[in-house]
Short mmCIF file of C-alpha atoms in Angstrom, two decimals:
data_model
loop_
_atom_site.label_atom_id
_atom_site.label_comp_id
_atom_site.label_asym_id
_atom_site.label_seq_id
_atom_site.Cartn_x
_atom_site.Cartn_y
_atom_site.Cartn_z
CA UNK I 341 24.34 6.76 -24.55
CA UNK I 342 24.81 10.19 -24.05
CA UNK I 343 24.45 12.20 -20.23
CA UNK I 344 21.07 13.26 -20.71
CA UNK I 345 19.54 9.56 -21.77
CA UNK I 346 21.58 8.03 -18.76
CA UNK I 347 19.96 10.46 -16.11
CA UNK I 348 16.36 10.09 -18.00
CA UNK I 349 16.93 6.32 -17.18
CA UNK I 350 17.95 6.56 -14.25
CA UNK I 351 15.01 8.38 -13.48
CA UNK I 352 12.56 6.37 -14.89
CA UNK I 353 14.14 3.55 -12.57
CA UNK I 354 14.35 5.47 -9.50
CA UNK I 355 10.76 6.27 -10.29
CA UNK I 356 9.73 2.69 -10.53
CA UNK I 357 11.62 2.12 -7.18
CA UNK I 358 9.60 4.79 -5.33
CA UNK I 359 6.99 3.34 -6.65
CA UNK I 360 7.46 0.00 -5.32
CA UNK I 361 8.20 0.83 -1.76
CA UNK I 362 5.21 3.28 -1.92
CA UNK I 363 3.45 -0.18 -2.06
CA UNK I 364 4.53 -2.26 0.36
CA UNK I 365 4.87 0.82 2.85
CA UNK I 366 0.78 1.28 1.97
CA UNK I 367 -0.28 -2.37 2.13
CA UNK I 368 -1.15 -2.07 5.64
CA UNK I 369 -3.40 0.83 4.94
CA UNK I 370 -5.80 -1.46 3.75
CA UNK I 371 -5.04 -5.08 4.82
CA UNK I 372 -3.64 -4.51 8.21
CA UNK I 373 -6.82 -4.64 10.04
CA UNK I 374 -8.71 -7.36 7.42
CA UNK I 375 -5.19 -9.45 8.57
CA UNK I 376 -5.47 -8.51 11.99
CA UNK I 377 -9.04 -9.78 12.34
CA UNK I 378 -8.57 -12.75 10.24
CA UNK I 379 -11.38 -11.44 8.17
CA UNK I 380 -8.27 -12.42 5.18
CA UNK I 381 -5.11 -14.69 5.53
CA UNK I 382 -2.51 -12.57 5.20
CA UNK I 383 -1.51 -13.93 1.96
CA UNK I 384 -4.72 -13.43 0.05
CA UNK I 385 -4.80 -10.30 1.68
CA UNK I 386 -1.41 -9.12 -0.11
CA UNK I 387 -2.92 -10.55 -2.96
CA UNK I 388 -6.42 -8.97 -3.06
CA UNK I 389 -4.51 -5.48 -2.14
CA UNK I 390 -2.05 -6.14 -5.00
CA UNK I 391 -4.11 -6.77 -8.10
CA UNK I 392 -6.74 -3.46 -6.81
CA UNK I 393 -3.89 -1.62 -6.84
CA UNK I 394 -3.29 -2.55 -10.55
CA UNK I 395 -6.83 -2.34 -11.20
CA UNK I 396 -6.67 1.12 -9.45
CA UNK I 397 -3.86 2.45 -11.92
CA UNK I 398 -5.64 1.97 -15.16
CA UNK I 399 -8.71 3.38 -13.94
CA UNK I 400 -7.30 6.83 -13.31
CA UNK I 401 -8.12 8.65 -16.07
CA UNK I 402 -6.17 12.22 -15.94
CA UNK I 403 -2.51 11.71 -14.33
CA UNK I 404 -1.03 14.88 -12.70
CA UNK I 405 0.17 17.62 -14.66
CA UNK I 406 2.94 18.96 -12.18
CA UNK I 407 5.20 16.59 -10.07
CA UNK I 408 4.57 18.36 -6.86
CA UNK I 409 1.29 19.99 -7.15
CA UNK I 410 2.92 23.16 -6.87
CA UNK I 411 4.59 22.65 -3.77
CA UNK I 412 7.70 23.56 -5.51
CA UNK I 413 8.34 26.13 -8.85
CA UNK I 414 8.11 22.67 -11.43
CA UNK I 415 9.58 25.34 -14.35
CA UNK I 416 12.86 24.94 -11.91
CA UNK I 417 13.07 21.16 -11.76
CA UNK I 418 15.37 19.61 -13.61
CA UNK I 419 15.68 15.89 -13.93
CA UNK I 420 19.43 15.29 -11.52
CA UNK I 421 16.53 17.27 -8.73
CA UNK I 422 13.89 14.56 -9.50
CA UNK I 423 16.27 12.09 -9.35
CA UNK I 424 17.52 12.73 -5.96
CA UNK I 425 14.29 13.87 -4.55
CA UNK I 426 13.26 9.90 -5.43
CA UNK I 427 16.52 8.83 -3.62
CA UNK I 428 15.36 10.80 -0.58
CA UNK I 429 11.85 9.32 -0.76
CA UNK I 430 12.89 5.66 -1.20
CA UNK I 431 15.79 5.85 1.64
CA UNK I 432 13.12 6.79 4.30
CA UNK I 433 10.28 4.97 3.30
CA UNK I 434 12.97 2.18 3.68
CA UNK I 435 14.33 2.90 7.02
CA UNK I 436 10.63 3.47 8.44
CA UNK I 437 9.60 0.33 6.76
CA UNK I 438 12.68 -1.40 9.34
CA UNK I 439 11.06 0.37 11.96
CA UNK I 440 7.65 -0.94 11.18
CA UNK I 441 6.46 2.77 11.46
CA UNK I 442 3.38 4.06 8.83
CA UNK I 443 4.58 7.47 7.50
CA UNK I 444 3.19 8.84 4.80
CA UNK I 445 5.23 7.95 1.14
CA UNK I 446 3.63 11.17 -0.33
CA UNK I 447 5.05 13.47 2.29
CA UNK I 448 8.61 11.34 1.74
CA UNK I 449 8.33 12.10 -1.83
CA UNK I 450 7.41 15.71 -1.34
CA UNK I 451 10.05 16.66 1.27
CA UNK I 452 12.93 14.61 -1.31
CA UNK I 453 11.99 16.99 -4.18
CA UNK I 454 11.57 20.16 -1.38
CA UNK I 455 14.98 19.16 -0.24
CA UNK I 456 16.63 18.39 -3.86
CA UNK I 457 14.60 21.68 -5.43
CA UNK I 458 15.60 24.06 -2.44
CA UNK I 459 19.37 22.73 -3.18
CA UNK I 460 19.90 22.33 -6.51
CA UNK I 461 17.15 25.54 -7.69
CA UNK I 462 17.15 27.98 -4.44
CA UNK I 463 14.95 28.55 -1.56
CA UNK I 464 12.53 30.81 -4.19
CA UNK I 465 11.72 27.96 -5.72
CA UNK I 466 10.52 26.44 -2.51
CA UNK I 467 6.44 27.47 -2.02
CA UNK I 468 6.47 27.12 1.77
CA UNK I 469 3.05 28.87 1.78
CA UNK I 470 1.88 25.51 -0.48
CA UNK I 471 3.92 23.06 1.83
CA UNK I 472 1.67 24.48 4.89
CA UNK I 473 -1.55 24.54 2.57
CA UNK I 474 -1.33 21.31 1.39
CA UNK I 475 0.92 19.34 3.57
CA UNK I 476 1.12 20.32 7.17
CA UNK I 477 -2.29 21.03 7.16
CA UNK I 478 -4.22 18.25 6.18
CA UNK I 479 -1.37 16.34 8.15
CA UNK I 480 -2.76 17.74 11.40
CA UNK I 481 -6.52 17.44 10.67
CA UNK I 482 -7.20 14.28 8.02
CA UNK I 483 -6.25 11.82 10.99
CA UNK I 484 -7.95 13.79 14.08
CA UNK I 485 -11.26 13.55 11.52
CA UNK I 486 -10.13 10.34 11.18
CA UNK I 487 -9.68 9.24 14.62
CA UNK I 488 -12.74 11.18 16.06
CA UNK I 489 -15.03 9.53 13.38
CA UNK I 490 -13.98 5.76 13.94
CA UNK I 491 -14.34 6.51 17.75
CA UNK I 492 -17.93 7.62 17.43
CA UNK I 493 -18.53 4.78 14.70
CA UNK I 494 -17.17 2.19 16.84
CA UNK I 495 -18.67 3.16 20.05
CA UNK I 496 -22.18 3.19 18.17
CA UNK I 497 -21.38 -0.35 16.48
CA UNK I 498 -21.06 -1.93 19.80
CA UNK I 499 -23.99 -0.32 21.95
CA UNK I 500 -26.23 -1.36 18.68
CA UNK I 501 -24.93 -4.86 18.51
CA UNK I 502 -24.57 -5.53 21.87
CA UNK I 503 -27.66 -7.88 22.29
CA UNK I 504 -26.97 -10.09 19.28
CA UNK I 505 -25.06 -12.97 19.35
CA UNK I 506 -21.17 -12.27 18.98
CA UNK I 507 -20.39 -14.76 16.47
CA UNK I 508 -22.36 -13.85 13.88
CA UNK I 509 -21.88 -10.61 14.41
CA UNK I 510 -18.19 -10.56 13.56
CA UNK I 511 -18.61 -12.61 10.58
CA UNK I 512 -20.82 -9.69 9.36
CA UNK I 513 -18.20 -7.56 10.09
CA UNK I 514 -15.80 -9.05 9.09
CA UNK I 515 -17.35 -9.25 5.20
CA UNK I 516 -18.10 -6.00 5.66
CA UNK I 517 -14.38 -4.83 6.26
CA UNK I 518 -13.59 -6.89 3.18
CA UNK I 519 -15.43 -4.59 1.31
CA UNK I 520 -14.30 -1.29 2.74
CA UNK I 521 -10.58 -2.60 2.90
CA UNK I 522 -10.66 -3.12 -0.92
CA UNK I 523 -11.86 0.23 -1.86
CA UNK I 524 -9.16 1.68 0.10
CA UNK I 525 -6.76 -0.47 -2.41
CA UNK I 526 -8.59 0.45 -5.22
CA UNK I 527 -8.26 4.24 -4.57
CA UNK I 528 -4.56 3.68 -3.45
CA UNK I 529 -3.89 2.17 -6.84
CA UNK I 530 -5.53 5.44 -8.26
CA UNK I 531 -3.64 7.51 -6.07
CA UNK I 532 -0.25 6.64 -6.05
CA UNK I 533 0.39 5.16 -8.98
CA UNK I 534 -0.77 8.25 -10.74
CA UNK I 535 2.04 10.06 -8.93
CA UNK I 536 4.77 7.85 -10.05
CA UNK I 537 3.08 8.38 -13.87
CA UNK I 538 2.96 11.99 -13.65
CA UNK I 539 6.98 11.97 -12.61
CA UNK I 540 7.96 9.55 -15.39
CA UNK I 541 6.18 11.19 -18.08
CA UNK I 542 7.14 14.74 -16.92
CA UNK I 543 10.78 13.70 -16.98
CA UNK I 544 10.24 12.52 -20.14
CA UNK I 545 8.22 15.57 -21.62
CA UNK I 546 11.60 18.10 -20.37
CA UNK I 547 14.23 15.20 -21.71
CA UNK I 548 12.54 16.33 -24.93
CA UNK I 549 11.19 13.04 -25.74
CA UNK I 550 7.31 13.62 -25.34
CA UNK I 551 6.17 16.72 -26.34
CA UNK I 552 4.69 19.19 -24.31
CA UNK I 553 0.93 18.32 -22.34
CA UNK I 554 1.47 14.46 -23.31
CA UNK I 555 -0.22 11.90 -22.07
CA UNK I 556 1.61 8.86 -20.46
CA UNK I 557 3.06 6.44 -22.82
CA UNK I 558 1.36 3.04 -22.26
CA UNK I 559 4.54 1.21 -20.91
CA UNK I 560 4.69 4.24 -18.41
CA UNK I 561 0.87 3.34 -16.99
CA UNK I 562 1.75 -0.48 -17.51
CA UNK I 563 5.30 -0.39 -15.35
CA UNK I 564 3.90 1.89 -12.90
CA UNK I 565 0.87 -0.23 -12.42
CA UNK I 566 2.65 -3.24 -12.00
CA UNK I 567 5.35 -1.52 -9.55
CA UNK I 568 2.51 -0.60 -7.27
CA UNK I 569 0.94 -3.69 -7.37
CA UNK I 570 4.18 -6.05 -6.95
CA UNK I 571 4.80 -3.67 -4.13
CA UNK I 572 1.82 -4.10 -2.52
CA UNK I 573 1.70 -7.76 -3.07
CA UNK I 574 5.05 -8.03 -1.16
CA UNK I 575 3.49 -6.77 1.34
CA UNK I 576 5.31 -4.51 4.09
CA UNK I 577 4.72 -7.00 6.78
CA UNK I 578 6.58 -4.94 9.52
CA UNK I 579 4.06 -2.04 8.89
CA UNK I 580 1.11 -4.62 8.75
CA UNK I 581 2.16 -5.73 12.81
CA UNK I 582 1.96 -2.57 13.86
CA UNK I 583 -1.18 -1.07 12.31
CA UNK I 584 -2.99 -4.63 12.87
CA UNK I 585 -1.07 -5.81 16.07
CA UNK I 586 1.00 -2.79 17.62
CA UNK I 587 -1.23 0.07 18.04
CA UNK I 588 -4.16 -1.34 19.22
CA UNK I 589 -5.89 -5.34 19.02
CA UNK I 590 -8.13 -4.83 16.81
CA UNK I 591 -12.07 -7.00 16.75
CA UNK I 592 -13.83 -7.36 14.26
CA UNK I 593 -16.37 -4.56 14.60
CA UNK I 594 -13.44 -1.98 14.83
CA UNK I 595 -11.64 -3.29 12.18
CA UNK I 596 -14.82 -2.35 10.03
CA UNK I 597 -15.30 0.92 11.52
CA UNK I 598 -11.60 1.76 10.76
CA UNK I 599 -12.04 0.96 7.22
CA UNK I 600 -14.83 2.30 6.47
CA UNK I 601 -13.68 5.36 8.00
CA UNK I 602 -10.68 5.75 6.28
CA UNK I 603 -12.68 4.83 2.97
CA UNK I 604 -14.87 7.88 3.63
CA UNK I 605 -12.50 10.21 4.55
CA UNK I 606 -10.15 9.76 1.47
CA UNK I 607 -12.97 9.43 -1.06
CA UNK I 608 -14.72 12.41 0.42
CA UNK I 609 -11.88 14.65 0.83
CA UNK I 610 -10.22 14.00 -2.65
CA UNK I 611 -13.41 14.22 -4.68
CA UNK I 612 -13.44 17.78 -2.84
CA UNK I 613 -10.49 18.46 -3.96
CA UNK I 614 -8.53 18.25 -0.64
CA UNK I 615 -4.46 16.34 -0.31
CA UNK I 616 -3.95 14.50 2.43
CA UNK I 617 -1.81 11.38 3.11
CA UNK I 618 -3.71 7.56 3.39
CA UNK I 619 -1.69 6.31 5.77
CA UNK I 620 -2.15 8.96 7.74
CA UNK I 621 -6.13 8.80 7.60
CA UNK I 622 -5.83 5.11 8.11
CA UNK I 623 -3.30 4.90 11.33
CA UNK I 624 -5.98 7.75 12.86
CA UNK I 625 -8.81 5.71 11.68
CA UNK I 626 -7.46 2.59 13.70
CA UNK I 627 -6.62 4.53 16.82
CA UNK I 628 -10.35 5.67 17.11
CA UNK I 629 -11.47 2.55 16.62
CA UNK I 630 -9.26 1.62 19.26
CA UNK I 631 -10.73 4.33 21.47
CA UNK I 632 -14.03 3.40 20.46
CA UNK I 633 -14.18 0.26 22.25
CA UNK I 634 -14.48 0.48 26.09
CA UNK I 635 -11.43 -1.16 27.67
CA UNK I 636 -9.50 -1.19 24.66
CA UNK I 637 -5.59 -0.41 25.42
CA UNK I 638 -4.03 1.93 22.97
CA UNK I 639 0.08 1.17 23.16
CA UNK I 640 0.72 5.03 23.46
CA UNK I 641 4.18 4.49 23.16
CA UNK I 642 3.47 3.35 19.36
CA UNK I 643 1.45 5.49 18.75
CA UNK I 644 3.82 8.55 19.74
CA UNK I 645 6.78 6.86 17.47
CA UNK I 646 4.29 6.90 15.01
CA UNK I 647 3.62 10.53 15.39
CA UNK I 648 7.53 11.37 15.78
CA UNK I 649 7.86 9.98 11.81
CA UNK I 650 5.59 11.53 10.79
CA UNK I 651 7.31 14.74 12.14
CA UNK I 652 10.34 13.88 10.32
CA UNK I 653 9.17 12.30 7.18
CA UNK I 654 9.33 16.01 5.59
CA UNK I 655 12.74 17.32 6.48
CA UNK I 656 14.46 13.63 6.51
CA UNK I 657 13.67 13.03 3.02
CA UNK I 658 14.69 17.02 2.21
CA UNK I 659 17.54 16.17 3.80
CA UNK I 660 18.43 13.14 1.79
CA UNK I 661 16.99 14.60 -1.13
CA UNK I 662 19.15 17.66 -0.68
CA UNK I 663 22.32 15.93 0.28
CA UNK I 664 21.97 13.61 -3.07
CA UNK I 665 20.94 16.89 -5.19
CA UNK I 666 24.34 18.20 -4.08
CA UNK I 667 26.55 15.35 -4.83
CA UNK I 668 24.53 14.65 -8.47
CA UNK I 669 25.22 18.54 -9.30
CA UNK I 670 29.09 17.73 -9.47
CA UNK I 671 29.00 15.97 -12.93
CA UNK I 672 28.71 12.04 -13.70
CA UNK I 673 30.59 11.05 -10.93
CA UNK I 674 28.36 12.59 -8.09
CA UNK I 675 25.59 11.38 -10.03
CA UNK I 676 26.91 8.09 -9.31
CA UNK I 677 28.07 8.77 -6.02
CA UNK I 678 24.91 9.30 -4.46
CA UNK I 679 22.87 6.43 -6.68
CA UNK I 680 25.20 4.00 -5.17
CA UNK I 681 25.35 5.37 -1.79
CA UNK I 682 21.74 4.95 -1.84
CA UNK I 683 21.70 1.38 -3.05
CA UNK I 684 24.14 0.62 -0.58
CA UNK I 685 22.05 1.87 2.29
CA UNK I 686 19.06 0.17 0.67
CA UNK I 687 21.11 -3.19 0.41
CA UNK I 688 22.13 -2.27 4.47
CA UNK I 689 18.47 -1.94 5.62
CA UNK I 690 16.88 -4.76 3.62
CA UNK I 691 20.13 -6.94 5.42
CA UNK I 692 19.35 -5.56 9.00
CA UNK I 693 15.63 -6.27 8.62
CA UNK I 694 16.44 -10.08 7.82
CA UNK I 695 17.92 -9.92 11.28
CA UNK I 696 14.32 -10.09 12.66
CA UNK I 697 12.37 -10.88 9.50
CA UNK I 698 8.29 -10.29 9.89
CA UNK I 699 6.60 -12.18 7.41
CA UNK I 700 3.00 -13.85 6.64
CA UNK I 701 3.28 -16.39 9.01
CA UNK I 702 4.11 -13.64 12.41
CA UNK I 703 2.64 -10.81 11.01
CA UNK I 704 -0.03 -11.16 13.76
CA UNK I 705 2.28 -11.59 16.62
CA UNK I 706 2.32 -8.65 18.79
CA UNK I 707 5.65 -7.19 18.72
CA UNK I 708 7.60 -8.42 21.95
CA UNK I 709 5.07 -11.58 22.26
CA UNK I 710 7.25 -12.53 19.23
CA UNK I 711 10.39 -12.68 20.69
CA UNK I 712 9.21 -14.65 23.45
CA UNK I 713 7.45 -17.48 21.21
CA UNK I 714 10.42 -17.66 19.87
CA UNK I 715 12.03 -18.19 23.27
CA UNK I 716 9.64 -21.07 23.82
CA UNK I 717 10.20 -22.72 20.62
CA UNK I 718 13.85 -23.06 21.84
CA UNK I 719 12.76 -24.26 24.89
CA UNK I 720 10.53 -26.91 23.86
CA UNK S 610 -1.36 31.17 1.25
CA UNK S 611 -5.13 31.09 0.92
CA UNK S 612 -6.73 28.00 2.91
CA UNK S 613 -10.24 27.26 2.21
CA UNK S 614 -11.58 26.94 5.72
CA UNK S 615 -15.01 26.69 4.40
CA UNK S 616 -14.24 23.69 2.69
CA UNK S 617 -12.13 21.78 5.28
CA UNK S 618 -14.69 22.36 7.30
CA UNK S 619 -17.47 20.65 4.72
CA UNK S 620 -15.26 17.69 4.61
CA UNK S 621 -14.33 17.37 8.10
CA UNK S 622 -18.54 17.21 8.47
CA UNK S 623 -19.76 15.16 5.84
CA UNK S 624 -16.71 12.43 6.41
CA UNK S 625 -17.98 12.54 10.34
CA UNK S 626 -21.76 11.99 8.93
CA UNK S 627 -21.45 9.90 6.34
CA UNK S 628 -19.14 7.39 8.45
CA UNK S 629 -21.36 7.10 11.57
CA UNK S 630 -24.47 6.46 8.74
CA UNK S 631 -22.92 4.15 7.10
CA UNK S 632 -21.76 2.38 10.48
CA UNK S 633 -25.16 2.70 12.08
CA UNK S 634 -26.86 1.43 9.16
CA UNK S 635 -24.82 -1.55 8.45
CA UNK S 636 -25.21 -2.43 12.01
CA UNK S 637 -29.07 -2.00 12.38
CA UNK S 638 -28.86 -5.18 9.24
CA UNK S 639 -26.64 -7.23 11.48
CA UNK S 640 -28.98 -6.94 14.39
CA UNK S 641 -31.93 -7.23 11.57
CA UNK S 642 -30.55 -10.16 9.87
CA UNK S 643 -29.56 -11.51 13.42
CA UNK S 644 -33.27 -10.96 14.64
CA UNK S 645 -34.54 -12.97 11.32
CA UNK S 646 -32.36 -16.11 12.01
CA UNK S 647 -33.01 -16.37 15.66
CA UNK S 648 -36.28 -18.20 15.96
CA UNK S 649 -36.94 -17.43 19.59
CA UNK S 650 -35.71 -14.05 20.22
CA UNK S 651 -38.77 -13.00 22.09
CA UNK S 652 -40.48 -16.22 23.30
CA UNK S 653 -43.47 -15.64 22.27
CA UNK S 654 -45.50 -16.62 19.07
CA UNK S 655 -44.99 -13.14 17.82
CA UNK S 656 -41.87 -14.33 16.13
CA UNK S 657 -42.99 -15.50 12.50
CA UNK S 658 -44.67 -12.14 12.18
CA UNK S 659 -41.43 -10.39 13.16
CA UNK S 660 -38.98 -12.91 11.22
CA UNK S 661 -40.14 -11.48 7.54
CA UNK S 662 -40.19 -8.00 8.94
CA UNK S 663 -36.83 -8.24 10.03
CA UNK S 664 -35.15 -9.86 7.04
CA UNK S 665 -36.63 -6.93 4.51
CA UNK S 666 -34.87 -4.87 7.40
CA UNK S 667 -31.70 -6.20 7.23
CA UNK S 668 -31.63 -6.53 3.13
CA UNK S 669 -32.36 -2.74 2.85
CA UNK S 670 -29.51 -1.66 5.56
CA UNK S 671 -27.23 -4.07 3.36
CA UNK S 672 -28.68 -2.55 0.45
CA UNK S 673 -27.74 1.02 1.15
CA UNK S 674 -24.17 0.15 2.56
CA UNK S 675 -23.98 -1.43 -1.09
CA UNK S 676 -25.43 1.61 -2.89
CA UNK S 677 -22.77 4.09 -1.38
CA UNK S 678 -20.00 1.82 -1.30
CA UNK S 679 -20.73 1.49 -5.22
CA UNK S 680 -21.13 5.52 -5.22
CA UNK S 681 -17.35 5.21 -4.04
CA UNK S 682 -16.05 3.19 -6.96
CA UNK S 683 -17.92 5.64 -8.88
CA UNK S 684 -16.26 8.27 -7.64
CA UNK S 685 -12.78 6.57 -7.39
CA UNK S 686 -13.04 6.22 -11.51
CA UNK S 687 -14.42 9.20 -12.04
CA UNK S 688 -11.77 10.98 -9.82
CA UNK S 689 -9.24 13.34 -11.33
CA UNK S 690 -6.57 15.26 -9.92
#
């Protein structure tokens, strides 16, 4: 196998990688309030999440016909700068995943190819005007829409069902959320895994092996599909906690609201042709909802580390993503330099997180409360 | 850098309206279908009048929720970057 095949593979692999953390980093997007109400045990959650995703990636009809959506000059990528942008995207969505925080895996994949682009191609090749347009932008205003809607929406749900009896009022809800939780999955599925397509099959198009304004292969929609959707179905249970648990305890009406407004706001906004991040519509979506509810106790302190990633996601994964595009432009050997650095750190988070492992069974402890039942179960 | 204000601005709207419609609606049906099931909401005899009233009430709220949630698939399939 000659240079050029070993780097389009690696590619492809790192793409599938990506791919898979963009999953279970997004799961909560759409199940973390149907788990946090018990509208859906967590594991059917996962499940129902998982196979819309997969159902979401065949539907898209069109995949994207530049990598970055001309955030960067694509004529100047070459594959070693897709390669480590996806090693920048995957080592933070990891290390937020350990943190439990929701940042946004589109922005992480962005700033790794700004990062490897702006190293390996030049600043010129950078479009910061596009990174403000699209990116920074929408970043400020898709979850203040967000937040401001489910706040309103909630506020109204309660005053209007206030007389009725509570019970089955939340199991209304509560179906209702099922409903609004899935379409958020379904258009995930559309989403992201489209992303992951367009990379692989642009890679392939300049490795010479597609010609020029292909479509995807099948086994490109097929692996990407099923990346997503394993991904998902893993389920980032740290995220889950805090979008269901963390930020706010979330009822059954506002888990609803929340949905539904995050449903709106992404379908709306991308049939107008307007970027913006899910998990960032979503994580504003739930703190409305939060505010909507009189009484309700927003942990501010979450929701501020939440904020901080999101911050960083851009220039952390440009960092990464620069730092790998400079080791993989010294030959073979920095190529393999910086894959196995990153595999290692990947191997080093995935052993720290088993240190305090949140799974199906205490995803809906709050953080803290968990420690101490664990306390008591030593006790007892 | 051109940023269409116009536009962000259409979206930031019609997300805002369409979100408190659909959340309005879909909880004038719970209160409807809640109305319909609970035989002596009022007390008075009025109730089996009201309890027919109510249910058509509810099914149409649920109905409309339906409608633009299917709208969304539509527009999820038909969606392209």
């Amino acid at each position: 196998m000659d240079g050029v095949s070993l780097l389009l593979v690696a590619v492809i692999v790192t793409a599938l990688a990506f791919d898979f953390t963009n999953g279970f980093h997004d799961t909560a997007n759409s199940m973390a309030t149907s788990i946090a109400t018990g509208a859906l045990a967590p594991r059917v959650a996962v499940v129902i999440a998982g196979v819309l995703n997969l159902a979401g990636a065949f539907l898209s009809t069109t995949v994207a016909k530049t990598i970055s959506g001309g955030i960067v000059n694509d004529t100047k990528v070459s594959l070693t700068m897709i390669f480590a942008g996806l090693l920048g995207a995957i080592l933070w969505n990891m290390l937020t995943w350990l943190a439990g925080l929701p940042s946004s895996s589109s922005h992480a994949l962005f700033g790794g190819l700004i990062g490897a682009v702006w190293v390996g191609a030049g600043t010129s090749a950078v479009r910061f005007g596009q990174v403000v347009e699209k990116i920074v932008l929408p970043a400020v205003i898709s979850p203040a829409v967000a937040c401001v809607a489910a706040l309103l929406a909630t506020y109204l749900a309660y005053v209007i069902t206030r007389r009725a009896p509570r019970g089955s009022v939340n199991r209304a809800y509560r179906t209702g959320q099922i409903g609004s939780a899935s379409l958020v999955a379904l258009a995930h599925g559309t989403n992201d895994a489209q992303k992951t397509m367009g990379v692989i099959t642009l890679a392939l198009i300049s490795a010479g092996v597609l010609g020029q304004g292909a479509d995807p292969p099948w086994w490109v929609i097929l692996s990407a599909g099923l990346a997503i959707s394993l991904g998902t179905y893993a389920g980032g249970w740290r995220i889950i906690r805090t979008m269901g648990k963390g930020l706010t305890d979330i009822e059954s009406p506002q888990g609803f609201t929340a949905e539904t407004t995050a449903t709106t706001v992404i379908l709306t906004s991308s049939h107008m042709g307007f970027p913006l991040s899910t998990t960032q519509v979503c994580a504003g979506g739930i703190l409305g909802a939060g505010l909507g509810r009189k009484l309700a106790e927003i942990r501010w302190g979450i929701a501020g580390r939440i904020a901080v990633s999101w911050v960083l996601t851009l220039p952390a994964a440009a960092a990464v993503g620069g730092t790998s595009a400079w080791l993989a432009g010294h030959g073979t050997a920095g190529l393999v330099l910086a894959a196995g650095g990153a595999l290692a750190a990947v191997g080093g988070m995935y052993a720290l997180s088993r240190r305090h492992p949140v799974d199906a069974k205490n995803v809906n402890e709050v953080p803290g409360e968990a420690q101490q039942d664990q306390t008591d179960d030593l006790m007892a | 850098m051109h940023i269409d204000w116009h536009g962000l601005v259409v979206v930031c709207v019609v997300s805002l309206a369409l979100v408190t419609l659909l959340v309005v609606v879909f909880s004038l049906g719970i209160v409807a279908l809640a109305r319909s099931q609970g035989p002596r909401m009022n007390g008075t005899g009025r109730s089996s009048a009201v309890q027919p009233l109510a249910r058509a009430t509810a099914f149409l709220c649920f109905a409309l929720c339906a409608a633009l949630g299917g709208y969304g698939i539509h527009l999820i399939v038909s969606h392209s970057p």
